Amino acid sequence: MRVYLETFGCQMNELDSELVRGQLLSLGHEFVAHPDDAQVVLFNTCSVREHAEQKVYSRLGLAGVRKKQGEQLIVGVIGCMAERDGVDLFKRYPQVDLMCGPGELDRLPLLIDNAARADAADRSERIALAGNKSRRTATLQAAEDNLEILDLSRAFEPVANDAKSRSAYVRITRGCNKFCTYCVVPHTRGAEVHRPPAHIVEECKRLVDAGVVEITLLGQTINHYRYTHGTALTVDGHEAPQVGPGLSVFRQPPAAGSRTTSFADLLHRIHEEVPSLQRLRFVTSYPRDFGDDILQVMRDSPRICQYLHVPAQSGSDRMLKAMNRGYTVAEYLEFIDRVTTTLPDCTIGGDIIVGFCGETDEDFEQTCDLIRKVPYKNNFIFKYSPRPGTVAFDRLPDDVPDSVKRARNNALLALQNAVSARAHERWVGRSVPVFVEDIRDRSSSTQVPSGHVGLSVAGKLPTASSQVVSRRQLIGRTPGDLIVAIPAPDGAETLLGSVQPARIVGSKPLLLDGLLSAS
Ligand code: SAH
Ligand code: SF4
Ligand code: F3S
């Protein structure tokens, strides 16, 4: 059948969509670029904020109109929103034919087949949701993990000659055990389950053999990766995915005789066993239990990117407590101190929630202070959005008016802009490898402002007049995830998806200007 798949939400969802696509292609389905040409329309959804869900509801509205006009169309809601909304969604949106949670995606082809059958009356054959059984039976589920098969059966065809396919995600941990009070993720993705290191290394190798240049490891709290060998085996004796340990494990040395792979071990293994991988990165780091062992592996492994996305969420201890984040501002700052001491060039990004339940002007001022203290390259700033099913939704009043949330959001954006400007400035005059991702016409670009090309630093660097001034720009990223704009030379297309040395000649708050170094 002709399938249209649209993805919302985080990198986990992008990876899930890639795996779903591979799975459906291998079964003979084809993909189309526009929903109007499709027989099956799938939305891979996100529930993290209300706004993310509204986008999907409006897409469902459009699909509903088509069905009312008599079109034969299968509409599927997959991903986190399916899991959060549950069967309730069928009642409110009868145009929905199938629902599949993120933990059940291996069953999606069957659901599509069932929905396509003329006698597709039985709704239960078109639903695959973990519901609240996921946590109770997590151990059992991990051992029999069919989802693992989805990751393992990933298509490893040589990548097309474009930048997007040369950068790949690899999941190391599913789910989350942290239960921050505002967050739906533990409810939609289920318990934390760690994949066996051998599976992860093998997947990285095969991706690199197929032409991948950059791998980003994914986990909600990635530094809490830990695999204890010899405890979770499949019936045929292979290592199976494993439910994550409690947090106390990170506060004591491993038990005598236990053989574990920590996150630091895993990073080291991938770096050593996949030598042709040019860039290894990971998201998202949790500010607690981030050991020096990880920082040391990052320092000693030249192909691991010195970049941390490590959200603080707030700069107020009172708010951090209400959020159940499990660290104080002082502990967060102590961690940042260890990062900048061991890795002086490491770039740091984060997320902040403004207007969480009970946040006063004073709490907010403390968040501003935190942003002034940490050399963040960027922060994603979100207005608190109450999510049904979370502890905050049930127990804490959403008492900060939207106008105040908006004002705090804007004030933080302005402050972050100034902090970002400083974090970018310090790269001017240095040479950096840039992973080239895109070519843009400078005049048509509104997001990336035209740079200070030609600005000479201390008179030592080549200026634009020594290079051909181009209207087209290469857009790429440094190992520290800073965006670089470079005047595009003739034949720039051949550079897409490769890593090129560049010299940084100027900076803006969220952009570096570079020139290709003569290689
Ligand atoms: N596991 C990651 C975050 C995943 S969700 C971590 O712990 O850092 C991505 C971001 O969405 C979070 O960092 C948080 O800033 C934001 N977020 C999550 N729930 C939210 C909510 N209910 N309202 C507003 N922002 C939220
Ligand atoms: Fe959500 Fe907290 Fe888990 Fe991150 S650590 S996914 S914010 S519950
Ligand atoms: Fe959204 Fe689910 Fe990711 S809620 S942020 S798609 S884990």
XYZ file of C-alpha atoms and ligand atoms in Angstrom:
560
model
C 0.000 0.000 0.000
C 1.026 3.631 -0.405
C 1.983 5.022 3.004
C 2.483 8.592 4.194
C 4.335 8.900 7.508
C 4.714 12.174 9.396
C 6.881 12.443 12.499
C 6.493 14.771 15.473
C 8.592 15.026 18.634
C 12.066 13.981 19.637
C 14.976 12.044 18.128
C 13.575 8.809 19.587
C 10.555 9.319 17.370
C 12.711 10.095 14.343
C 14.522 6.814 14.881
C 11.253 4.939 15.403
C 9.949 6.368 12.126
C 13.084 5.223 10.314
C 12.660 1.706 11.699
C 8.934 1.631 10.872
C 9.722 2.775 7.346
C 12.332 0.034 6.885
C 9.962 -2.570 8.255
C 7.044 -1.538 5.998
C 9.280 -1.226 2.907
C 10.584 -4.747 3.455
C 6.979 -5.963 3.468
C 6.274 -4.383 0.094
C 4.616 -1.125 1.105
C 5.776 2.067 -0.611
C 6.117 5.580 0.794
C 4.694 8.760 -0.697
C 5.653 12.368 0.027
C 2.134 13.781 0.263
C -0.829 12.532 2.329
C -3.210 13.063 -0.623
C -1.434 10.276 -2.541
C -1.548 7.792 0.339
C -3.823 4.882 1.188
C -2.384 4.739 4.715
C -1.655 7.932 6.672
C 0.440 7.445 9.815
C 1.249 10.085 12.426
C 4.154 9.259 14.743
C 3.185 11.510 17.606
C 4.553 13.299 20.674
C 2.781 14.083 23.947
C 5.421 16.049 25.769
C 3.516 19.366 25.564
C -0.079 20.133 24.691
C 0.999 22.102 21.636
C 2.636 18.977 20.146
C -0.668 17.113 20.436
C -2.726 19.927 18.921
C -0.767 19.709 15.682
C -1.778 16.068 15.367
C -5.434 16.749 16.162
C -5.551 19.223 13.299
C -3.997 16.631 10.927
C -6.622 14.125 12.078
C -9.309 16.700 11.294
C -8.087 16.927 7.695
C -7.965 13.146 7.331
C -11.519 13.000 8.717
C -12.753 15.331 5.965
C -11.258 13.052 3.303
C -12.942 10.007 4.785
C -16.287 11.814 4.992
C -15.961 12.538 1.281
C -15.849 8.802 0.740
C -12.110 8.183 0.318
C -10.810 4.773 1.359
C -8.102 5.814 3.798
C -6.473 4.112 6.763
C -5.535 6.590 9.473
C -3.073 5.483 12.157
C -1.861 7.246 15.294
C 1.402 5.755 16.489
C 3.932 6.836 19.132
C 3.584 8.578 22.484
C 0.181 10.196 21.960
C -1.405 6.861 21.113
C -0.103 5.498 24.390
C -1.184 8.550 26.424
C -4.623 9.018 24.878
C -5.434 5.317 24.730
C -8.716 4.109 23.257
C -10.313 7.401 24.236
C -8.909 8.798 21.005
C -11.172 6.490 18.962
C -14.203 8.056 20.598
C -13.171 11.624 19.928
C -11.712 10.920 16.476
C -13.676 8.076 14.862
C -11.654 8.607 11.675
C -8.724 6.890 13.444
C -8.430 3.258 12.320
C -5.425 2.055 14.273
C -3.303 2.982 17.278
C 0.148 1.731 18.158
C 2.253 2.775 21.174
C 6.026 3.315 20.916
C 6.663 0.052 22.761
C 4.601 -2.021 20.313
C 5.837 -0.818 16.943
C 6.900 -4.310 15.884
C 3.168 -5.066 15.606
C 2.357 -2.155 13.283
C 2.353 -4.155 9.990
C -0.217 -6.530 11.460
C -2.420 -3.637 12.583
C -2.313 -2.156 9.075
C -3.297 -5.511 7.572
C -6.142 -5.846 10.051
C -7.382 -2.324 9.334
C -7.282 -3.009 5.565
C -9.473 -6.094 5.840
C -13.046 -5.514 4.762
C -14.288 -7.069 7.998
C -12.075 -4.843 10.156
C -14.842 -4.339 12.649
C -13.071 -5.606 15.731
C -11.251 -2.653 17.150
C -9.043 -4.715 19.438
C -7.257 -6.082 16.368
C -6.264 -2.566 15.413
C -4.797 -1.473 18.746
C -1.395 -2.197 20.245
C -0.786 -0.259 23.427
C 1.300 -1.182 26.434
C -1.119 0.532 28.850
C -0.111 0.267 32.478
C 0.903 -3.348 32.051
C 4.245 -2.125 30.706
C 5.733 -1.372 34.090
C 4.433 -4.413 35.937
C 5.723 -6.862 33.397
C 8.769 -4.870 32.395
C 11.283 -7.544 33.357
C 9.546 -10.234 31.414
C 8.971 -7.914 28.521
C 12.615 -6.899 28.392
C 13.712 -10.511 28.070
C 11.270 -11.242 25.291
C 11.706 -7.867 23.764
C 10.248 -7.942 20.305
C 11.152 -4.306 19.929
C 14.781 -5.308 19.997
C 14.118 -7.203 16.808
C 12.906 -3.978 15.223
C 16.222 -2.260 16.009
C 18.209 -5.319 14.956
C 16.398 -5.663 11.644
C 17.301 -2.124 10.644
C 18.067 -1.767 6.941
C 21.792 -1.279 6.390
C 21.744 -0.355 2.739
C 24.584 1.903 1.607
C 23.410 5.409 2.363
C 22.336 7.802 -0.351
C 24.800 10.568 -1.046
C 23.086 13.066 1.203
C 24.054 14.439 4.569
C 20.945 13.350 6.401
C 21.516 9.668 5.829
C 25.172 9.934 6.847
C 24.130 10.833 10.369
C 22.333 8.070 12.271
C 20.719 7.507 15.642
C 21.348 4.378 17.694
C 19.220 3.679 20.728
C 21.034 2.369 23.788
C 18.244 2.724 26.378
C 14.484 2.755 25.938
C 12.052 4.311 28.383
C 12.749 6.256 31.543
C 12.606 5.528 35.289
C 12.988 9.055 36.622
C 9.394 10.263 36.872
C 10.017 13.999 36.831
C 6.626 15.257 38.009
C 5.809 17.222 34.824
C 6.824 14.571 32.289
C 4.804 12.045 30.272
C 7.773 10.111 28.887
C 7.928 7.386 31.598
C 4.189 6.885 31.027
C 4.405 6.656 27.241
C 7.743 4.891 26.773
C 7.613 2.648 29.822
C 10.380 1.422 32.099
C 14.059 1.973 31.396
C 15.446 -0.962 29.384
C 19.097 -1.159 28.360
C 20.169 -2.880 25.154
C 23.064 -5.374 25.275
C 26.394 -3.688 24.399
C 27.126 -6.269 21.690
C 23.934 -5.331 19.840
C 24.783 -1.636 20.044
C 28.376 -2.058 18.827
C 27.237 -4.321 15.990
C 24.633 -1.780 14.887
C 27.236 1.011 14.894
C 29.628 -1.138 12.812
C 27.006 -1.940 10.227
C 25.921 1.684 9.950
C 29.513 2.816 9.402
C 30.080 0.051 6.832
C 27.034 1.425 5.010
C 28.590 4.915 4.894
C 27.435 6.628 8.082
C 29.810 9.370 9.288
C 28.180 10.408 12.552
C 26.303 8.354 15.153
C 24.230 9.881 17.957
C 23.453 7.464 20.794
C 19.996 7.959 22.288
C 18.681 7.533 25.817
C 16.494 9.736 28.039
C 19.129 9.759 30.796
C 21.970 8.319 28.821
C 24.637 8.343 31.545
C 22.436 5.912 33.507
C 23.176 3.218 30.936
C 24.359 0.100 32.724
C 24.335 -3.491 31.548
C 25.078 -6.338 33.956
C 26.322 -9.346 32.021
C 25.116 -12.844 32.701
C 21.754 -11.900 34.183
C 19.406 -11.496 31.214
C 19.711 -14.139 28.522
C 17.353 -15.206 25.755
C 16.288 -18.856 25.521
C 19.087 -19.518 23.038
C 21.687 -18.035 25.388
C 22.158 -14.595 23.858
C 22.225 -11.437 25.941
C 18.829 -9.773 26.078
C 17.744 -6.220 26.861
C 17.677 -5.546 30.580
C 15.629 -3.398 32.933
C 17.654 -0.541 34.434
C 18.900 -0.702 38.026
C 17.765 1.655 40.779
C 19.635 4.893 41.271
C 21.416 3.615 44.386
C 23.603 1.484 42.112
C 25.383 4.625 40.957
C 26.391 5.569 44.479
C 28.416 2.467 45.242
C 31.184 0.556 43.449
C 30.025 -2.483 41.400
C 29.538 -5.630 43.496
C 32.557 -7.968 43.588
C 32.530 -10.390 40.672
C 29.764 -8.632 38.744
C 30.644 -7.815 35.198
C 28.959 -4.636 34.071
C 29.243 -2.345 31.094
C 28.853 1.254 32.258
C 28.134 4.156 29.921
C 31.846 5.072 29.987
C 32.733 1.463 29.038
C 30.200 1.509 26.209
C 31.529 4.773 24.766
C 35.075 3.442 24.940
C 34.076 0.165 23.284
C 32.319 1.870 20.380
C 35.231 4.281 19.907
C 37.767 1.437 19.828
C 35.755 -1.192 17.957
C 34.371 1.101 15.264
C 37.544 2.951 14.231
C 36.134 4.323 10.979
C 33.299 6.105 12.746
C 34.222 9.781 12.444
C 31.854 11.244 15.039
C 30.260 9.688 18.110
C 27.800 11.796 20.119
C 25.072 11.140 22.676
C 21.913 12.709 24.153
C 20.434 13.327 26.716
C 22.646 13.553 29.779
C 21.181 13.684 33.266
C 22.952 16.068 35.667
C 23.120 13.419 38.357
C 25.492 10.415 38.417
C 27.601 11.673 35.525
C 30.918 10.139 36.582
C 34.432 11.398 35.860
C 34.984 8.087 34.060
C 32.684 9.327 31.256
C 34.480 12.697 31.075
C 37.833 10.929 30.896
C 36.738 8.683 28.026
C 35.474 11.797 26.223
C 38.812 13.528 26.809
C 40.885 10.554 25.631
C 38.836 9.527 22.579
C 39.367 11.996 19.758
C 36.324 10.921 17.747
C 33.860 11.367 20.638
C 32.314 14.831 20.327
C 32.894 17.122 23.264
C 29.285 18.171 23.548
C 26.783 17.637 26.348
C 23.071 18.261 26.254
C 22.399 18.361 29.963
C 19.112 20.059 30.872
C 18.925 21.830 34.234
C 15.143 22.559 33.899
C 15.330 25.242 36.632
C 17.823 27.231 38.695
C 15.704 27.088 41.856
C 16.153 24.281 44.383
C 12.517 24.638 45.362
C 11.384 24.061 41.774
C 13.874 21.220 41.217
C 12.405 19.518 44.269
C 8.831 20.016 43.049
C 9.931 18.627 39.686
C 11.508 15.580 41.403
C 14.739 16.103 39.478
C 16.904 14.664 42.249
C 19.708 17.274 42.295
C 20.277 20.772 43.642
C 21.568 23.819 41.773
C 24.869 23.495 43.669
C 25.202 19.878 42.486
C 24.434 20.905 38.917
C 27.093 23.629 39.054
C 29.606 21.233 40.601
C 29.010 18.917 37.641
C 29.466 21.759 35.122
C 32.687 22.638 36.927
C 33.989 19.095 36.493
C 33.063 19.235 32.793
C 34.853 22.509 32.105
C 37.914 21.421 34.121
C 38.331 18.075 32.337
C 37.088 19.242 28.919
C 37.734 22.976 28.518
C 36.398 22.934 24.924
C 33.235 20.995 25.678
C 30.080 22.814 24.571
C 27.030 22.636 26.812
C 23.357 22.860 25.865
C 20.229 22.440 27.952
C 16.476 22.713 28.446
C 14.591 24.976 30.867
C 10.932 24.904 31.878
C 9.478 28.294 32.883
C 6.267 28.792 34.838
C 6.241 25.404 36.562
C 3.700 25.077 39.381
C 4.355 27.631 42.128
C 7.299 29.337 40.358
C 7.744 32.807 41.898
C 9.671 35.794 40.539
C 12.453 34.821 42.912
C 12.596 31.233 41.608
C 12.702 32.609 38.085
C 15.489 35.046 38.986
C 17.495 32.051 40.246
C 17.054 30.391 36.849
C 18.375 33.580 35.214
C 21.375 33.385 37.552
C 22.061 29.814 36.534
C 22.040 30.776 32.860
C 24.488 33.592 33.591
C 26.831 31.163 35.363
C 26.924 28.251 32.884
C 28.566 28.853 29.480
C 25.577 27.390 27.612
C 25.776 27.390 23.817
C 21.974 27.164 23.767
C 18.970 26.322 25.899
C 15.585 25.152 24.696
C 13.107 27.094 26.808
C 9.616 25.677 27.312
C 6.529 27.049 29.022
C 5.219 24.481 31.485
C 2.383 22.494 29.933
C 0.363 20.326 32.349
C 0.113 16.759 31.084
C -2.711 14.459 32.194
C -1.404 11.377 33.956
C 1.616 13.070 35.525
C 2.067 13.762 39.236
C 2.176 17.529 38.683
C -1.112 17.411 36.764
C -2.811 15.553 39.592
C -1.259 17.241 42.611
C 0.198 20.650 41.778
C -1.894 23.588 40.546
C -0.793 25.151 37.251
C -0.886 28.563 38.938
C 1.466 30.695 36.837
C -0.664 32.691 34.364
C 0.161 32.195 30.703
C 1.096 35.874 30.326
C 3.740 35.428 33.058
C 5.014 32.208 31.467
C 5.332 34.054 28.170
C 7.143 37.028 29.725
C 9.598 34.715 31.523
C 10.119 32.730 28.343
C 10.982 35.903 26.402
C 13.240 37.253 29.137
C 15.178 33.979 29.256
C 15.499 33.850 25.478
C 17.078 37.313 25.510
C 19.437 36.365 28.327
C 20.343 33.058 26.659
C 21.073 34.946 23.452
C 23.762 36.969 25.214
C 25.203 33.834 26.854
C 25.142 31.977 23.516
C 26.943 34.882 21.844
C 29.844 34.502 24.296
C 29.928 30.706 23.897
C 30.213 31.162 20.111
C 32.683 34.061 20.155
C 35.425 32.015 21.760
C 35.695 29.880 18.620
C 36.634 32.789 16.350
C 40.167 32.342 15.066
C 40.203 28.580 15.557
C 40.127 25.705 13.078
C 37.366 23.144 13.434
C 36.106 20.126 11.504
C 32.629 20.807 10.123
C 30.111 18.093 9.216
C 28.454 19.582 6.117
C 24.696 19.072 6.249
C 23.072 21.492 3.854
C 23.546 24.066 1.110
C 21.402 27.186 1.317
C 20.891 30.250 -0.719
C 21.901 33.143 1.497
C 19.181 35.447 0.247
C 16.461 32.870 0.811
C 17.644 31.974 4.271
C 15.718 33.605 7.049
C 16.820 31.320 9.868
C 20.531 31.614 9.363
C 21.573 35.245 9.105
C 24.286 36.096 6.628
C 27.544 36.060 8.450
C 30.433 38.360 9.122
C 32.366 36.884 6.262
C 35.308 39.121 5.660
C 35.725 40.048 9.293
C 39.381 39.624 9.965
C 40.455 38.708 13.460
C 43.672 40.388 14.589
C 44.527 40.751 10.899
C 45.760 37.165 10.771
C 42.943 35.347 9.055
C 42.061 35.251 5.387
C 39.195 37.565 4.568
C 36.337 37.007 2.171
C 38.120 39.060 -0.456
C 40.724 36.289 -0.686
C 37.960 33.766 -1.482
C 35.225 33.881 -4.045
C 32.199 35.469 -2.382
C 29.327 33.092 -2.889
C 25.627 33.604 -2.544
C 25.334 29.996 -1.481
C 26.384 28.744 1.904
C 27.367 25.393 3.271
C 25.705 24.805 6.623
C 27.338 22.359 8.981
C 28.071 21.500 12.596
C 31.235 21.416 14.693
C 31.882 18.438 17.008
C 30.451 20.685 19.739
C 27.182 21.058 17.792
C 27.769 24.709 16.872
C 26.290 25.661 13.510
C 28.727 27.025 10.925
C 27.929 28.883 7.701
C 30.631 28.752 5.014
C 30.613 30.375 1.546
C 29.991 27.481 -0.842
C 32.694 26.767 -3.442
C 31.837 25.483 -6.925
C 30.723 21.870 -6.832
C 29.694 22.225 -3.184
C 27.231 19.333 -3.539
C 30.098 16.846 -3.347
C 30.886 18.102 0.157
C 27.453 17.266 1.568
C 27.692 14.597 4.235
C 31.448 14.925 4.658
C 33.588 16.464 7.398
C 35.619 19.459 6.168
C 38.242 21.547 7.989
C 37.189 25.175 8.388
C 38.525 28.296 9.987
C 36.123 30.323 12.086
C 36.211 34.000 11.142
C 33.141 35.459 12.838
C 30.299 34.703 15.168
C 26.710 35.505 16.018
C 24.698 34.301 19.045
C 23.680 31.038 17.371
C 25.992 30.822 14.367
C 29.667 30.731 13.461
C 30.999 32.049 10.143
C 33.717 29.942 8.619
C 35.925 29.609 5.570
C 36.980 26.261 4.160
C 40.629 25.634 4.979
C 42.778 24.644 2.031
C 43.177 20.912 2.513
N 15.037 13.034 29.242
C 15.319 14.388 29.022
C 14.147 15.204 28.530
C 13.130 14.645 27.597
S 11.716 15.668 27.283
C 15.806 15.007 30.327
O 15.466 14.567 31.395
O 16.496 16.002 30.246
C 12.482 17.086 26.559
C 12.261 18.367 27.310
O 10.893 18.730 27.259
C 12.571 18.319 28.786
O 13.935 18.486 29.036
C 11.753 19.450 29.349
O 12.485 20.647 29.372
C 10.603 19.565 28.356
N 9.336 19.129 28.947
C 9.003 17.892 29.360
N 7.747 17.884 29.872
C 7.282 19.147 29.779
C 6.064 19.787 30.149
N 5.078 19.112 30.718
N 5.935 21.114 29.884
C 6.935 21.809 29.319
N 8.106 21.266 28.960
C 8.294 19.952 29.188
Fe 11.047 13.027 31.478
Fe 12.546 13.339 33.605
Fe 12.648 11.048 32.245
Fe 13.667 13.261 31.198
S 14.380 12.228 33.048
S 12.343 11.784 30.179
S 12.305 14.845 31.926
S 10.914 11.837 33.393
Fe 7.565 13.321 22.731
Fe 7.540 10.781 23.306
Fe 9.771 11.960 22.561
S 6.414 12.360 24.347
S 9.537 14.005 23.365
S 7.978 11.690 21.327
S 9.581 10.347 24.042
